[in-house]
Amino acid sequence: MHANLSDQDRASLADQDFLDAITAFVDSELHDVHGRDARSEYPADLVSRLRQLHLFDACTRDLETYALALEEIGRGWLSLVPVVNAHSTSVWTVKNYGTAAQRARWSGPLETGAAIAALALTEAHAGSDLQQIRSTAERVEHGWLIRARKALITHAANSDLLLILVRTDPTPGSGAGGLSLFLLQAGEWTVDRRLDKLGSRGIETVELSVNGIMVPDDRLIGGVPGHGFRQVMDGLEVGRIAVAAAAVGVARSAFWNAVSYASEREAFGTALIEKPTVRTRLGAVAIEIAAAKALTLAAARAKQAGGRRDIEAASAKVAAGDAALHAALAGMELGGGWAYVEDLEFSRFLRDSALFIAGRAPTRS
């Protein structure tokens, strides 16, 4: 199943070659991902290939190209997406907010993938409300003393660096203005527990802690405390575009899996794909996927133009997540009893698409 990369018309020749290489990788190298996912098998070999394919600096390209790249990876195996997404947020943040010395030290290893970064934001009591973070960094002589407890952190057991959001101003009511970002190195955090998940099982999600680690001043992103919330919110917009793109990729795979099954399966002497109700159902899903992709690429172009793009990025993420879930559900309906067993891929697409629903912030009343 080859990708339709006609959207590359505006991309440079180098970007087209980059995307073509990713498509070839997905089509020819992502074998037995259904089995590997079921075994919760960490794909060290494929993470190495992501480095070779220059995916760890992909967000430094045009963001529309970045979105197309993440769509292809999502089409192949969603478990690989969080590795690139969390790392890319770190690349974006250091590039745009790091001091000159921080960029000189960290941008090279981050962009080549020589050092892979994870992102530690969420805490068990706070969830999406980052202003409620309780983890702290206390100013001490020659640096900062960090004490933190973080939950639902992706790829932290296999990363070299960790971008962590903590409170540097303990004053009650300091809110977002009291938060700062620090960069930690492997050995400075502890993985306390690995969490079993419904989907994207190939990459670990953990609870972690930082137990009174002292870091020097040059680990504070930007060098001035109190700017972490603004820094991370900007990076998370790029992350939302990546999630939306990956959701489009999952939706495409779930859709074509359903089409393939419906083309081969007969009911009452007729292939399922020939039945008007089935064609109407699949047609509606196809339209939803196309609309989600258009929103995602529009969000990428808007973010590339500069500034905060909350509405565009969030809209794309919601629309693409819905498209993935609806494509997976359509496959489950068409697959019948066979969709409920693990022999076929219907169940993996449904589990993976649930991530895009679980990742939404709760509605405020």
Short mmCIF file of C-alpha atoms in Angstrom, two decimals:
data_model
loop_
_atom_site.label_atom_id
_atom_site.label_comp_id
_atom_site.label_asym_id
_atom_site.label_seq_id
_atom_site.Cartn_x
_atom_site.Cartn_y
_atom_site.Cartn_z
CA MET A 1 0.00 0.00 0.00
CA HIS A 2 1.82 3.06 -1.21
CA ALA A 3 1.18 6.51 0.11
CA ASN A 4 -0.40 9.22 -1.95
CA LEU A 5 2.23 11.92 -1.61
CA SER A 6 0.82 14.34 -4.16
CA ASP A 7 0.89 16.89 -1.34
CA GLN A 8 4.63 17.14 -1.90
CA ASP A 9 4.18 19.56 -4.79
CA ARG A 10 5.36 22.42 -2.58
CA ALA A 11 8.20 20.44 -1.02
CA SER A 12 11.80 20.74 -2.03
CA LEU A 13 13.47 17.92 -3.93
CA ALA A 14 15.31 16.97 -0.73
CA ASP A 15 12.02 16.78 1.15
CA GLN A 16 10.52 14.61 -1.57
CA ASP A 17 13.46 12.22 -1.34
CA PHE A 18 13.07 12.20 2.44
CA LEU A 19 9.37 11.31 2.20
CA ASP A 20 9.96 8.70 -0.48
CA ALA A 21 12.52 6.98 1.76
CA ILE A 22 10.03 6.88 4.64
CA THR A 23 7.32 5.43 2.42
CA ALA A 24 9.74 2.75 1.21
CA PHE A 25 10.66 1.98 4.83
CA VAL A 26 7.02 1.58 5.84
CA ASP A 27 6.17 -0.57 2.84
CA SER A 28 9.19 -2.86 2.94
CA GLU A 29 10.49 -3.02 6.52
CA LEU A 30 7.58 -2.89 8.93
CA HIS A 31 6.96 -6.62 9.00
CA ASP A 32 4.99 -8.41 11.73
CA VAL A 33 4.20 -5.19 13.55
CA HIS A 34 0.89 -6.76 14.63
CA GLY A 35 2.77 -9.54 16.39
CA ARG A 36 5.45 -7.27 17.80
CA ASP A 37 2.82 -4.92 19.16
CA ALA A 38 0.93 -7.78 20.81
CA ARG A 39 4.17 -8.89 22.50
CA SER A 40 4.88 -5.33 23.72
CA GLU A 41 8.26 -5.72 22.04
CA TYR A 42 10.50 -2.65 22.09
CA PRO A 43 11.57 -2.04 18.46
CA ALA A 44 15.23 -1.13 18.98
CA ASP A 45 16.06 -2.05 15.38
CA LEU A 46 13.36 0.26 14.03
CA VAL A 47 14.31 3.13 16.32
CA SER A 48 17.79 2.85 14.84
CA ARG A 49 16.25 3.05 11.38
CA LEU A 50 14.34 6.20 12.37
CA ARG A 51 17.73 7.75 13.09
CA GLN A 52 19.10 6.66 9.72
CA LEU A 53 16.05 8.09 7.96
CA HIS A 54 16.65 11.49 9.64
CA LEU A 55 13.30 11.45 11.41
CA PHE A 56 14.78 12.85 14.59
CA ASP A 57 15.38 16.23 12.94
CA ALA A 58 12.29 16.11 10.73
CA CYS A 59 10.58 18.96 12.62
CA THR A 60 13.38 21.29 11.50
CA ARG A 61 12.15 20.85 7.93
CA ASP A 62 9.00 22.46 6.61
CA LEU A 63 6.24 21.40 9.02
CA GLU A 64 4.02 20.20 6.20
CA THR A 65 6.77 17.77 5.24
CA TYR A 66 7.04 16.79 8.92
CA ALA A 67 3.30 16.07 9.04
CA LEU A 68 3.47 13.91 5.92
CA ALA A 69 6.38 11.99 7.41
CA LEU A 70 4.51 11.29 10.67
CA GLU A 71 1.45 10.26 8.69
CA GLU A 72 3.52 7.59 6.96
CA ILE A 73 4.97 6.33 10.23
CA GLY A 74 1.46 6.21 11.72
CA ARG A 75 0.32 4.26 8.70
CA GLY A 76 3.04 1.71 9.37
CA TRP A 77 3.06 1.33 13.15
CA LEU A 78 1.71 3.82 15.67
CA SER A 79 4.16 2.63 18.35
CA LEU A 80 6.98 4.41 16.52
CA VAL A 81 5.24 7.78 16.49
CA PRO A 82 5.62 8.69 20.20
CA VAL A 83 9.39 8.22 19.92
CA VAL A 84 9.63 10.81 17.15
CA ASN A 85 6.97 13.10 18.59
CA ALA A 86 8.41 13.44 22.11
CA HIS A 87 11.90 13.85 20.70
CA SER A 88 10.76 16.44 18.17
CA THR A 89 9.17 18.56 20.89
CA SER A 90 12.57 18.65 22.57
CA VAL A 91 14.33 19.54 19.30
CA TRP A 92 11.82 22.34 18.66
CA THR A 93 12.13 23.70 22.20
CA VAL A 94 15.93 23.75 22.32
CA LYS A 95 16.13 25.25 18.83
CA ASN A 96 13.62 28.02 19.54
CA TYR A 97 14.16 28.72 23.25
CA GLY A 98 17.57 27.42 24.23
CA THR A 99 20.45 29.78 24.96
CA ALA A 100 23.24 30.00 22.40
CA ALA A 101 25.32 27.69 24.58
CA GLN A 102 22.46 25.19 24.91
CA ARG A 103 21.89 25.14 21.17
CA ALA A 104 25.61 24.65 20.56
CA ARG A 105 25.75 21.75 23.01
CA TRP A 106 22.46 19.92 22.45
CA SER A 107 21.06 20.72 18.99
CA GLY A 108 23.60 18.57 17.16
CA PRO A 109 23.08 15.36 19.19
CA LEU A 110 19.31 15.89 19.23
CA GLU A 111 18.95 16.52 15.51
CA THR A 112 21.14 13.58 14.49
CA GLY A 113 19.41 11.28 16.96
CA ALA A 114 22.71 10.56 18.69
CA ALA A 115 20.82 11.51 21.86
CA ILE A 116 17.11 10.68 21.97
CA ALA A 117 14.88 12.75 24.25
CA ALA A 118 11.63 12.08 26.06
CA LEU A 119 9.20 14.65 27.44
CA ALA A 120 8.02 14.67 31.08
CA LEU A 121 5.01 16.92 31.68
CA THR A 122 2.08 14.99 33.15
CA GLU A 123 1.61 14.31 36.86
CA ALA A 124 -0.87 11.87 38.36
CA HIS A 125 -3.01 14.56 40.01
CA ALA A 126 -2.83 17.13 37.21
CA GLY A 127 -3.26 15.41 33.85
CA SER A 128 -3.67 18.02 31.12
CA ASP A 129 -3.81 20.90 33.63
CA LEU A 130 -0.10 21.65 33.64
CA GLN A 131 -0.54 24.71 35.86
CA GLN A 132 -1.18 22.30 38.76
CA ILE A 133 2.31 20.76 38.54
CA ARG A 134 3.86 20.10 41.96
CA SER A 135 7.30 18.82 40.95
CA THR A 136 9.90 21.39 41.92
CA ALA A 137 13.30 22.81 41.12
CA GLU A 138 14.79 24.69 44.06
CA ARG A 139 17.49 27.30 43.48
CA VAL A 140 20.71 26.28 45.23
CA GLU A 141 24.32 27.37 44.94
CA HIS A 142 25.64 26.66 41.44
CA GLY A 143 22.40 25.17 40.18
CA TRP A 144 18.97 23.69 40.85
CA LEU A 145 17.78 20.82 43.06
CA ILE A 146 15.03 18.91 41.27
CA ARG A 147 12.42 16.70 42.94
CA ALA A 148 9.73 15.35 40.65
CA ARG A 149 7.10 12.67 40.19
CA LYS A 150 5.76 12.25 36.67
CA ALA A 151 3.17 9.87 35.18
CA LEU A 152 2.22 8.65 31.70
CA ILE A 153 5.65 9.46 30.29
CA THR A 154 6.49 7.89 26.94
CA HIS A 155 9.85 6.36 26.01
CA ALA A 156 11.56 7.45 29.23
CA ALA A 157 13.18 4.05 29.83
CA ASN A 158 14.99 4.11 26.48
CA SER A 159 15.90 7.79 26.12
CA ASP A 160 19.17 9.60 26.71
CA LEU A 161 17.68 12.98 27.66
CA LEU A 162 14.52 14.14 29.37
CA LEU A 163 12.88 17.54 28.98
CA ILE A 164 11.00 18.03 32.25
CA LEU A 165 8.56 20.74 33.38
CA VAL A 166 8.78 21.66 37.07
CA ARG A 167 7.81 24.48 39.41
CA THR A 168 10.57 26.99 40.17
CA ASP A 169 8.29 29.46 41.98
CA PRO A 170 6.50 27.77 44.92
CA THR A 171 4.47 30.89 45.70
CA PRO A 172 0.74 30.00 45.89
CA GLY A 173 -1.02 31.27 42.80
CA SER A 174 2.16 31.50 40.71
CA GLY A 175 0.45 29.25 38.14
CA ALA A 176 1.99 29.04 34.70
CA GLY A 177 4.46 31.80 35.48
CA GLY A 178 6.12 29.61 38.09
CA LEU A 179 7.02 26.78 35.71
CA SER A 180 10.36 26.10 34.03
CA LEU A 181 11.83 23.51 31.67
CA PHE A 182 15.02 21.60 32.43
CA LEU A 183 17.01 19.09 30.41
CA LEU A 184 18.09 15.98 32.31
CA GLN A 185 20.57 13.30 31.26
CA ALA A 186 20.15 9.53 31.61
CA GLY A 187 20.77 8.43 35.18
CA GLU A 188 19.19 11.55 36.64
CA TRP A 189 15.67 10.08 36.66
CA THR A 190 14.33 6.72 37.82
CA VAL A 191 11.65 4.66 36.12
CA ASP A 192 9.37 3.57 38.96
CA ARG A 193 6.77 1.58 37.07
CA ARG A 194 5.96 0.56 33.52
CA LEU A 195 2.28 0.90 32.67
CA ASP A 196 0.34 -1.67 30.67
CA LYS A 197 -1.59 0.01 27.85
CA LEU A 198 -4.50 -0.66 25.58
CA GLY A 199 -2.60 0.22 22.41
CA SER A 200 0.76 1.39 20.98
CA ARG A 201 2.31 -1.34 23.08
CA GLY A 202 5.75 -1.38 21.47
CA ILE A 203 6.89 1.80 23.25
CA GLU A 204 6.89 1.99 27.03
CA THR A 205 4.83 4.43 29.07
CA VAL A 206 6.02 4.86 32.65
CA GLU A 207 5.84 6.60 35.97
CA LEU A 208 9.17 8.20 36.89
CA SER A 209 10.80 10.20 39.63
CA VAL A 210 13.69 12.60 40.09
CA ASN A 211 14.94 12.19 43.63
CA GLY A 212 16.82 15.32 44.64
CA ILE A 213 19.13 15.62 41.66
CA MET A 214 21.23 18.79 41.44
CA VAL A 215 21.76 20.15 37.94
CA PRO A 216 23.81 23.17 36.82
CA ASP A 217 22.31 26.42 35.63
CA ASP A 218 22.89 25.55 31.99
CA ARG A 219 20.20 22.86 32.14
CA LEU A 220 17.45 25.47 32.53
CA ILE A 221 16.05 26.01 29.04
CA GLY A 222 16.51 29.63 28.06
CA GLY A 223 18.51 30.40 31.19
CA VAL A 224 15.68 32.35 32.88
CA PRO A 225 13.11 30.64 35.13
CA GLY A 226 9.38 31.10 34.72
CA HIS A 227 9.09 30.65 30.95
CA GLY A 228 8.60 26.88 30.81
CA PHE A 229 4.85 26.88 30.31
CA ARG A 230 5.01 29.19 27.31
CA GLN A 231 7.92 27.21 25.85
CA VAL A 232 6.24 23.85 26.20
CA MET A 233 2.86 25.04 24.91
CA ASP A 234 4.53 26.22 21.72
CA GLY A 235 6.27 22.87 21.31
CA LEU A 236 3.08 20.97 22.03
CA GLU A 237 1.40 22.62 19.04
CA VAL A 238 3.97 20.90 16.84
CA GLY A 239 3.22 17.75 18.84
CA ARG A 240 -0.51 18.04 18.16
CA ILE A 241 0.17 18.33 14.45
CA ALA A 242 2.29 15.17 14.68
CA VAL A 243 -0.50 13.34 16.54
CA ALA A 244 -3.06 14.47 13.96
CA ALA A 245 -0.84 13.30 11.13
CA ALA A 246 -0.27 9.94 12.81
CA ALA A 247 -4.03 9.58 13.31
CA VAL A 248 -4.54 10.13 9.59
CA GLY A 249 -1.98 7.37 8.96
CA VAL A 250 -3.76 4.97 11.32
CA ALA A 251 -7.08 5.86 9.69
CA ARG A 252 -5.69 5.10 6.24
CA SER A 253 -4.38 1.71 7.31
CA ALA A 254 -7.60 0.81 9.11
CA PHE A 255 -9.60 1.92 6.06
CA TRP A 256 -7.60 -0.10 3.54
CA ASN A 257 -7.61 -3.10 5.85
CA ALA A 258 -11.41 -2.91 5.85
CA VAL A 259 -11.57 -2.44 2.07
CA SER A 260 -9.27 -5.43 1.51
CA TYR A 261 -11.35 -7.66 3.76
CA ALA A 262 -14.63 -6.51 2.22
CA SER A 263 -13.23 -7.18 -1.26
CA GLU A 264 -12.36 -10.78 -0.41
CA ARG A 265 -15.22 -11.73 1.90
CA GLU A 266 -18.50 -12.91 0.42
CA ALA A 267 -21.94 -12.89 2.03
CA PHE A 268 -24.96 -14.47 0.37
CA GLY A 269 -23.06 -14.93 -2.88
CA THR A 270 -21.79 -11.35 -3.20
CA ALA A 271 -18.56 -9.71 -2.12
CA LEU A 272 -19.18 -7.35 0.77
CA ILE A 273 -17.58 -4.49 -1.16
CA GLU A 274 -20.37 -4.71 -3.76
CA LYS A 275 -23.16 -4.10 -1.27
CA PRO A 276 -24.45 -0.49 -1.40
CA THR A 277 -24.60 -0.10 2.37
CA VAL A 278 -20.96 -1.19 2.69
CA ARG A 279 -19.81 1.13 -0.06
CA THR A 280 -21.72 4.02 1.51
CA ARG A 281 -20.16 3.28 4.91
CA LEU A 282 -16.65 3.13 3.50
CA GLY A 283 -17.23 6.21 1.36
CA ALA A 284 -18.20 8.25 4.42
CA VAL A 285 -15.01 7.13 6.19
CA ALA A 286 -12.90 8.03 3.16
CA ILE A 287 -14.36 11.55 3.11
CA GLU A 288 -13.66 11.96 6.82
CA ILE A 289 -10.04 10.88 6.36
CA ALA A 290 -9.55 13.31 3.46
CA ALA A 291 -11.00 16.18 5.50
CA ALA A 292 -8.80 15.33 8.50
CA LYS A 293 -5.71 15.27 6.33
CA ALA A 294 -6.57 18.65 4.84
CA LEU A 295 -7.01 20.14 8.32
CA THR A 296 -3.71 18.63 9.45
CA LEU A 297 -1.72 20.04 6.55
CA ALA A 298 -3.43 23.41 6.96
CA ALA A 299 -2.41 23.43 10.64
CA ALA A 300 1.16 22.57 9.67
CA ARG A 301 1.29 25.44 7.16
CA ALA A 302 -0.18 27.84 9.72
CA LYS A 303 2.35 26.84 12.37
CA GLN A 304 5.18 27.14 9.87
CA ALA A 305 4.10 30.73 9.26
CA GLY A 306 4.79 31.48 12.92
CA GLY A 307 3.02 32.24 16.18
CA ARG A 308 0.66 30.23 18.33
CA ARG A 309 -1.83 28.11 16.41
CA ASP A 310 -3.95 26.53 19.14
CA ILE A 311 -7.20 26.38 17.18
CA GLU A 312 -5.70 24.96 14.00
CA ALA A 313 -3.61 22.32 15.77
CA ALA A 314 -6.37 21.25 18.15
CA SER A 315 -8.97 21.09 15.37
CA ALA A 316 -6.74 18.88 13.26
CA LYS A 317 -6.03 16.58 16.20
CA VAL A 318 -9.73 16.14 17.03
CA ALA A 319 -10.81 15.60 13.41
CA ALA A 320 -8.01 13.13 12.68
CA GLY A 321 -8.60 11.22 15.91
CA ASP A 322 -12.28 10.87 15.04
CA ALA A 323 -11.39 9.69 11.54
CA ALA A 324 -9.05 7.01 12.92
CA LEU A 325 -11.64 5.75 15.39
CA HIS A 326 -14.42 5.69 12.79
CA ALA A 327 -12.21 3.85 10.29
CA ALA A 328 -11.31 1.28 12.92
CA LEU A 329 -14.95 0.83 13.95
CA ALA A 330 -16.03 0.44 10.32
CA GLY A 331 -13.46 -2.35 9.99
CA MET A 332 -14.75 -4.03 13.14
CA GLU A 333 -18.30 -3.96 11.77
CA LEU A 334 -17.29 -5.42 8.42
CA GLY A 335 -14.97 -7.99 9.95
CA GLY A 336 -17.65 -9.48 12.15
CA GLY A 337 -16.38 -12.30 14.34
CA TRP A 338 -12.96 -12.29 12.66
CA ALA A 339 -12.46 -8.70 13.70
CA TYR A 340 -12.71 -9.76 17.33
CA VAL A 341 -9.82 -12.23 17.26
CA GLU A 342 -6.14 -11.31 17.30
CA ASP A 343 -5.24 -13.17 14.09
CA LEU A 344 -6.15 -10.15 11.97
CA GLU A 345 -5.28 -6.48 12.41
CA PHE A 346 -8.75 -5.09 13.11
CA SER A 347 -8.22 -5.19 16.88
CA ARG A 348 -4.86 -3.36 16.76
CA PHE A 349 -6.31 -0.51 14.75
CA LEU A 350 -9.16 -0.16 17.26
CA ARG A 351 -6.75 -0.17 20.22
CA ASP A 352 -4.43 2.32 18.56
CA SER A 353 -7.23 4.67 17.55
CA ALA A 354 -8.37 4.80 21.19
CA LEU A 355 -5.17 6.74 21.98
CA PHE A 356 -6.49 9.75 20.08
CA ILE A 357 -9.61 9.82 22.21
CA ALA A 358 -7.81 9.23 25.52
CA GLY A 359 -5.39 12.04 24.73
CA ARG A 360 -8.03 14.74 24.75
CA ALA A 361 -8.36 17.12 27.66
CA PRO A 362 -11.60 16.82 29.65
CA THR A 363 -14.35 19.30 28.84
CA ARG A 364 -14.63 22.14 31.31
CA SER A 365 -18.04 22.73 32.82
#
